[in-house]
Amino acid sequence: MKDFSIVGQSVPRNDGRAKATGTAVYTDDIKLPGMLHGKILRSPFPHARILHIDTTRAAALPGVKCVIVGEDTPKIKYGNWRLFPDTQDEYPLAIDKVRFIGDEVAAVAAVDADTAEEALGLIKVDYEELPGVFDIDSSIKEGAPVLHDYCPSNISVNRKIHYGDIDKAFAESDYVREDIFTVHAVSPAYLEPCAAVAQCDLDGRITLWTSTQVPYIIQCLLASTMNMRENDIRVIKPFVGGGFGGKMELRTWEFCAAFIAKKTGRPVKFTLTREEEFLAGRRRHGMKLYSKVGFKKDGTLTGKDLKIYLDGGGYNAMGPTATFLCGTFGAMLYRYPNYRFLGQHVYTNKPPASAMRGFGAPQSLFATETQMNIAAEELGIDPIELRIKNAQVTGDKIPDVATISSCGFIEALQKAAEMSGWKEKRRSPKPGQGIGIGCYSFISGGVFNWFNTQYPFSAAEVRVFTDGTAHLLTMAADIGQGCDTVLKQILAEELGLKMEDIRITSADTAVTPQADLGAWGSRLTMMNGNAVVQAAKKIKAKLFGAVSAKQNLNVIHELDCKDGKVFPKGRPERGISFGDAVALVQKANRGEPIVERGYYTPRDKGLVTPAFSFGAQIAEVDVDPDTGFVKVKKFWTAHDCGTVINQMAVEGQLEGSIQMGLGYALSEQFVMQGGKTLNPNFLDYKMPNAMDVPPSEVAHIHTYEPEGPMGAKEAGEGLAIPTAPAIAAAVHHATGYRCKDLPITPEKILAGKRQ
Amino acid sequence: MKQVIVLNVNGEPYTVAVYPWQTLNEVLREEINLTGVKFGCGSGDCGACTVMVDGRAVSSCLTLAIEMQGKEIMTIEGLAPSGETLHPIQESFVEKGAIQCGFCTPGMEMAALNLLKNNPTPSDYEIREALAGNLCRCTGYKKIIEAVGVAGQKMKEASERKTS
């Protein structure tokens, strides 16, 4: 393994001090002179036609400066799948029809938030209620109410994958297992509610500060919905209080802030309430999964036939990506010589589901992993042995998807078994206790260009100065996961500088290089990291040339930079300082500053991702025999993220994933009735707190990913996958109750035990 | 009708005109510009808005500003008044990786202060219990719990140095 100076260290966050002292500015903290405050009027009905909207009384309320409805806007649909305009099914404000409770109908801007809120109550909307559909089965039934005229079947996306001969595979199998799984919707529940502030300058150009994961996507889609040019929109991402997938699309308040700012000439701020976030916010897809797998007697997998329906809610949002990915993930982890997948994205009259940590994988792999555990039991093979027998390894090809260029899955399985004392605990469990396993694989960013960007996927600009410092500019969005710190680390490592020598400017679309697709799909370390490395290499080529010439080095000498010096390898005493090397290059170019750019776009890497992470997680649980209450005693995780760039950050991702996975498995759910969310607050939406999270142990499996910067790949998103299947397996081990419909609740456990 | 009141915040008196229904959170953020105080839910469930009032942690989103006259209010901005040095709690949060998105951090640090000022050597259970009213979606709490333990040690050592 290569010897690194800063890469691999637990470097504290770049912005830790600002956040610890409360000086970090989030979008809602921004206050501009003359700023108006906006509020959104939302539909009270899950499905209705808008007959008429009367805003007269609202507009007449003293303090109200602007009221807009859909008809006032350019009426241009948007959606992240620009490559397929048919999928763009949403207007910033509803035109003619509303499709879920909370669908946005009108917006008000007033001198303060209270006045804007009061004005909402004065807008009169005449609706004609329509029958709604609230689950997958009733939505796809013949004659079901149709949500979108363009889509009479209510199935908006179809995705098929097929390789091998699945029917033959099943015919030749010794054991075939068929199950139906249902998984529920959960909320990303980031702590910072969405907010946006817009300002329009005298030339009519817009600056938008917004709590987003995707500044570039917002810039483009805001431009198209406003009917403006992209370069006339500047998007700045202030500090963002978490996203987890929920902030990766253009949203109504961003459009309304910009539109009203342009209309009134005054800055406008919208901040959502927590209730709005829960009632109408994006969520992870609920799904219904039909999975059939075949095995030989010795446990060798023969094939899988997977059909998944996604409960999409009223609009596509990021549903198309989730539909593609749940099919891709269905073929991951194990070697399926034959595979067939059909994914269908189904409209329902509920808040749209979208991206959330794992992007289709937590659902798809819950089915995979649970079925693997069932099969192991029925075949009489240890669940870990069965996995090792079928595990993907480095070099494996997945047809139409990718070649796995690094894979530490088997090592992870072995390590997790060893750390947890698997064999002994599995063989002789104590009463009420159980141990179970779940595994994951995840992507390091996406390859498929659904956004149809005309720029590289990631870009970085590096400027170096004669005082021995550097400035990194990138559109990459740090939303708390820590990419500002990690990208600085990568640059510091390449240039031989210290963290404090590097200034970073990030996520401002007017000053950072075009472009970056944003913080999703665990893409930034891999993709933006590669762009940073490329820019740094160009800088080094310039410095090395100048130092070679100055020192009259033989052409066979290679140079290096480390500890703030540039020197011939093997002769560090002949080095000069980094700043002096920069000065030399500048002197040779009549003072021209050194600025270099690096780019990364995955090419010839299949259709899905340039690199996959892998891992295994084991959970040990205690189940109360009388109440069915599950207490997770401990987690053991072994994961392969390639080279660890920042140990503390990777651990933080893992520990955060456990909190989210625990909630997904046991406590978090939307209680819905006729399209209405009945638990729109943190008291009733039960997210694990500090008392709930059990101790955990982690092992990093060391692999080197050839496509990644310094051998790194995905960390943190994939880890949201294994927790639910691991807990489900442990609960089964403890009680005999096999969960096939998440979440695992005490009621289900007690009912299951009685059966 | 607005009423003029004086709020003592971080050792400074602020004269502000408030409506009787305005919360302490709104007045701190909007009138006094102390935006380190966060607003996460408005119903006292998430803890992001936690401030100290007369030495006790309270949810500023559930507290009326008008009732706060004559009380000593401390926000995150008052924790390390010099601006150059960090309070041991802040220092530990930074060093231990207890911060990711940072939105829960100010409230979390206030909850930690509420615990540590009376009990600088809490058990793991006591720390978890003290933080149970503060939600975090990023960290899984593990590094926060560690940071609070380390901060307690630091505070204890500092006070022992002072007394010796």
JSON list of C-alpha atoms in Angstrom, two decimals, chain A residues 385-482:
[
{"chain": "A", "resi": 385, "resn": "GLU", "atom": "CA", "xyz": [-21.04, -19.91, 4.08]},
{"chain": "A", "resi": 386, "resn": "LEU", "atom": "CA", "xyz": [-23.83, -19.65, 1.53]},
{"chain": "A", "resi": 387, "resn": "ARG", "atom": "CA", "xyz": [-22.85, -16.06, 0.85]},
{"chain": "A", "resi": 388, "resn": "ILE", "atom": "CA", "xyz": [-19.16, -16.82, 0.51]},
{"chain": "A", "resi": 389, "resn": "LYS", "atom": "CA", "xyz": [-19.99, -19.59, -1.92]},
{"chain": "A", "resi": 390, "resn": "ASN", "atom": "CA", "xyz": [-21.84, -17.19, -4.21]},
{"chain": "A", "resi": 391, "resn": "ALA", "atom": "CA", "xyz": [-20.04, -13.92, -3.49]},
{"chain": "A", "resi": 392, "resn": "GLN", "atom": "CA", "xyz": [-18.91, -11.63, -6.27]},
{"chain": "A", "resi": 393, "resn": "VAL", "atom": "CA", "xyz": [-15.18, -11.13, -6.53]},
{"chain": "A", "resi": 394, "resn": "THR", "atom": "CA", "xyz": [-12.80, -8.72, -8.24]},
{"chain": "A", "resi": 395, "resn": "GLY", "atom": "CA", "xyz": [-12.99, -9.08, -12.00]},
{"chain": "A", "resi": 396, "resn": "ASP", "atom": "CA", "xyz": [-16.58, -10.39, -12.09]},
{"chain": "A", "resi": 397, "resn": "LYS", "atom": "CA", "xyz": [-18.61, -9.00, -14.96]},
{"chain": "A", "resi": 398, "resn": "ILE", "atom": "CA", "xyz": [-22.26, -8.04, -14.59]},
{"chain": "A", "resi": 399, "resn": "PRO", "atom": "CA", "xyz": [-23.76, -7.99, -18.07]},
{"chain": "A", "resi": 400, "resn": "ASP", "atom": "CA", "xyz": [-24.60, -4.46, -19.31]},
{"chain": "A", "resi": 401, "resn": "VAL", "atom": "CA", "xyz": [-23.64, -3.01, -15.97]},
{"chain": "A", "resi": 402, "resn": "ALA", "atom": "CA", "xyz": [-19.97, -3.11, -15.11]},
{"chain": "A", "resi": 403, "resn": "THR", "atom": "CA", "xyz": [-16.87, -5.08, -14.33]},
{"chain": "A", "resi": 404, "resn": "ILE", "atom": "CA", "xyz": [-16.14, -5.14, -10.63]},
{"chain": "A", "resi": 405, "resn": "SER", "atom": "CA", "xyz": [-12.69, -3.63, -10.42]},
{"chain": "A", "resi": 406, "resn": "SER", "atom": "CA", "xyz": [-12.17, -4.16, -6.69]},
{"chain": "A", "resi": 407, "resn": "CYS", "atom": "CA", "xyz": [-14.10, -6.27, -4.22]},
{"chain": "A", "resi": 408, "resn": "GLY", "atom": "CA", "xyz": [-13.42, -7.17, -0.60]},
{"chain": "A", "resi": 409, "resn": "PHE", "atom": "CA", "xyz": [-16.77, -8.88, -0.03]},
{"chain": "A", "resi": 410, "resn": "ILE", "atom": "CA", "xyz": [-15.54, -12.34, 1.00]},
{"chain": "A", "resi": 411, "resn": "GLU", "atom": "CA", "xyz": [-12.98, -10.80, 3.36]},
{"chain": "A", "resi": 412, "resn": "ALA", "atom": "CA", "xyz": [-15.74, -8.62, 4.82]},
{"chain": "A", "resi": 413, "resn": "LEU", "atom": "CA", "xyz": [-17.96, -11.66, 5.44]},
{"chain": "A", "resi": 414, "resn": "GLN", "atom": "CA", "xyz": [-15.12, -13.51, 7.13]},
{"chain": "A", "resi": 415, "resn": "LYS", "atom": "CA", "xyz": [-14.12, -10.53, 9.22]},
{"chain": "A", "resi": 416, "resn": "ALA", "atom": "CA", "xyz": [-17.68, -9.79, 10.37]},
{"chain": "A", "resi": 417, "resn": "ALA", "atom": "CA", "xyz": [-18.12, -13.44, 11.38]},
{"chain": "A", "resi": 418, "resn": "GLU", "atom": "CA", "xyz": [-14.89, -13.39, 13.32]},
{"chain": "A", "resi": 419, "resn": "MET", "atom": "CA", "xyz": [-15.52, -10.09, 15.11]},
{"chain": "A", "resi": 420, "resn": "SER", "atom": "CA", "xyz": [-19.02, -11.05, 16.22]},
{"chain": "A", "resi": 421, "resn": "GLY", "atom": "CA", "xyz": [-18.35, -14.59, 17.37]},
{"chain": "A", "resi": 422, "resn": "TRP", "atom": "CA", "xyz": [-20.89, -15.64, 14.74]},
{"chain": "A", "resi": 423, "resn": "LYS", "atom": "CA", "xyz": [-20.44, -19.40, 14.80]},
{"chain": "A", "resi": 424, "resn": "GLU", "atom": "CA", "xyz": [-20.91, -19.84, 18.52]},
{"chain": "A", "resi": 425, "resn": "LYS", "atom": "CA", "xyz": [-23.78, -17.36, 18.86]},
{"chain": "A", "resi": 426, "resn": "ARG", "atom": "CA", "xyz": [-25.52, -18.78, 15.82]},
{"chain": "A", "resi": 427, "resn": "ARG", "atom": "CA", "xyz": [-25.24, -22.35, 17.04]},
{"chain": "A", "resi": 428, "resn": "SER", "atom": "CA", "xyz": [-26.39, -21.84, 20.62]},
{"chain": "A", "resi": 429, "resn": "PRO", "atom": "CA", "xyz": [-28.41, -18.68, 21.08]},
{"chain": "A", "resi": 430, "resn": "LYS", "atom": "CA", "xyz": [-29.55, -17.68, 24.54]},
{"chain": "A", "resi": 431, "resn": "PRO", "atom": "CA", "xyz": [-33.35, -17.50, 25.00]},
{"chain": "A", "resi": 432, "resn": "GLY", "atom": "CA", "xyz": [-34.81, -14.41, 23.38]},
{"chain": "A", "resi": 433, "resn": "GLN", "atom": "CA", "xyz": [-31.53, -13.56, 21.69]},
{"chain": "A", "resi": 434, "resn": "GLY", "atom": "CA", "xyz": [-30.55, -13.84, 18.08]},
{"chain": "A", "resi": 435, "resn": "ILE", "atom": "CA", "xyz": [-27.87, -12.92, 15.61]},
{"chain": "A", "resi": 436, "resn": "GLY", "atom": "CA", "xyz": [-28.30, -12.18, 11.93]},
{"chain": "A", "resi": 437, "resn": "ILE", "atom": "CA", "xyz": [-26.50, -10.89, 8.91]},
{"chain": "A", "resi": 438, "resn": "GLY", "atom": "CA", "xyz": [-27.16, -8.43, 6.08]},
{"chain": "A", "resi": 439, "resn": "CYS", "atom": "CA", "xyz": [-24.81, -7.35, 3.32]},
{"chain": "A", "resi": 440, "resn": "TYR", "atom": "CA", "xyz": [-24.51, -4.57, 0.79]},
{"chain": "A", "resi": 441, "resn": "SER", "atom": "CA", "xyz": [-22.88, -3.36, -2.33]},
{"chain": "A", "resi": 442, "resn": "PHE", "atom": "CA", "xyz": [-23.19, 0.18, -3.58]},
{"chain": "A", "resi": 443, "resn": "ILE", "atom": "CA", "xyz": [-22.16, 2.45, -6.42]},
{"chain": "A", "resi": 444, "resn": "SER", "atom": "CA", "xyz": [-19.47, 5.14, -6.40]},
{"chain": "A", "resi": 445, "resn": "GLY", "atom": "CA", "xyz": [-21.47, 7.62, -8.39]},
{"chain": "A", "resi": 446, "resn": "GLY", "atom": "CA", "xyz": [-23.58, 7.01, -11.46]},
{"chain": "A", "resi": 447, "resn": "VAL", "atom": "CA", "xyz": [-22.54, 6.63, -15.08]},
{"chain": "A", "resi": 448, "resn": "PHE", "atom": "CA", "xyz": [-25.90, 6.95, -16.79]},
{"chain": "A", "resi": 449, "resn": "ASN", "atom": "CA", "xyz": [-26.30, 10.60, -17.82]},
{"chain": "A", "resi": 450, "resn": "TRP", "atom": "CA", "xyz": [-30.01, 11.05, -17.10]},
{"chain": "A", "resi": 451, "resn": "PHE", "atom": "CA", "xyz": [-29.54, 14.75, -16.46]},
{"chain": "A", "resi": 452, "resn": "ASN", "atom": "CA", "xyz": [-28.03, 15.05, -19.92]},
{"chain": "A", "resi": 453, "resn": "THR", "atom": "CA", "xyz": [-25.29, 17.35, -18.71]},
{"chain": "A", "resi": 454, "resn": "GLN", "atom": "CA", "xyz": [-23.18, 18.95, -21.41]},
{"chain": "A", "resi": 455, "resn": "TYR", "atom": "CA", "xyz": [-20.23, 19.26, -19.02]},
{"chain": "A", "resi": 456, "resn": "PRO", "atom": "CA", "xyz": [-17.87, 16.80, -17.38]},
{"chain": "A", "resi": 457, "resn": "PHE", "atom": "CA", "xyz": [-19.49, 14.99, -14.42]},
{"chain": "A", "resi": 458, "resn": "SER", "atom": "CA", "xyz": [-16.99, 16.58, -12.04]},
{"chain": "A", "resi": 459, "resn": "ALA", "atom": "CA", "xyz": [-14.52, 19.43, -12.28]},
{"chain": "A", "resi": 460, "resn": "ALA", "atom": "CA", "xyz": [-11.91, 21.07, -10.09]},
{"chain": "A", "resi": 461, "resn": "GLU", "atom": "CA", "xyz": [-9.79, 24.17, -10.48]},
{"chain": "A", "resi": 462, "resn": "VAL", "atom": "CA", "xyz": [-6.55, 24.57, -8.57]},
{"chain": "A", "resi": 463, "resn": "ARG", "atom": "CA", "xyz": [-4.62, 27.81, -8.24]},
{"chain": "A", "resi": 464, "resn": "VAL", "atom": "CA", "xyz": [-1.21, 27.86, -6.56]},
{"chain": "A", "resi": 465, "resn": "PHE", "atom": "CA", "xyz": [0.60, 30.86, -5.16]},
{"chain": "A", "resi": 466, "resn": "THR", "atom": "CA", "xyz": [4.15, 32.00, -4.49]},
{"chain": "A", "resi": 467, "resn": "ASP", "atom": "CA", "xyz": [3.49, 31.96, -0.73]},
{"chain": "A", "resi": 468, "resn": "GLY", "atom": "CA", "xyz": [3.23, 28.22, -0.89]},
{"chain": "A", "resi": 469, "resn": "THR", "atom": "CA", "xyz": [-0.57, 28.02, -0.70]},
{"chain": "A", "resi": 470, "resn": "ALA", "atom": "CA", "xyz": [-3.26, 26.72, -3.01]},
{"chain": "A", "resi": 471, "resn": "HIS", "atom": "CA", "xyz": [-6.90, 27.49, -3.75]},
{"chain": "A", "resi": 472, "resn": "LEU", "atom": "CA", "xyz": [-9.28, 24.69, -4.71]},
{"chain": "A", "resi": 473, "resn": "LEU", "atom": "CA", "xyz": [-12.50, 25.60, -6.50]},
{"chain": "A", "resi": 474, "resn": "THR", "atom": "CA", "xyz": [-15.19, 23.01, -7.07]},
{"chain": "A", "resi": 475, "resn": "MET", "atom": "CA", "xyz": [-18.93, 22.82, -7.50]},
{"chain": "A", "resi": 476, "resn": "ALA", "atom": "CA", "xyz": [-19.03, 19.74, -5.25]},
{"chain": "A", "resi": 477, "resn": "ALA", "atom": "CA", "xyz": [-21.64, 20.19, -2.52]},
{"chain": "A", "resi": 478, "resn": "ASP", "atom": "CA", "xyz": [-20.69, 19.50, 1.08]},
{"chain": "A", "resi": 479, "resn": "ILE", "atom": "CA", "xyz": [-24.00, 18.84, 2.83]},
{"chain": "A", "resi": 480, "resn": "GLY", "atom": "CA", "xyz": [-22.41, 17.54, 6.00]},
{"chain": "A", "resi": 481, "resn": "GLN", "atom": "CA", "xyz": [-20.83, 14.38, 4.63]},
{"chain": "A", "resi": 482, "resn": "GLY", "atom": "CA", "xyz": [-17.49, 16.17, 4.49]}
]
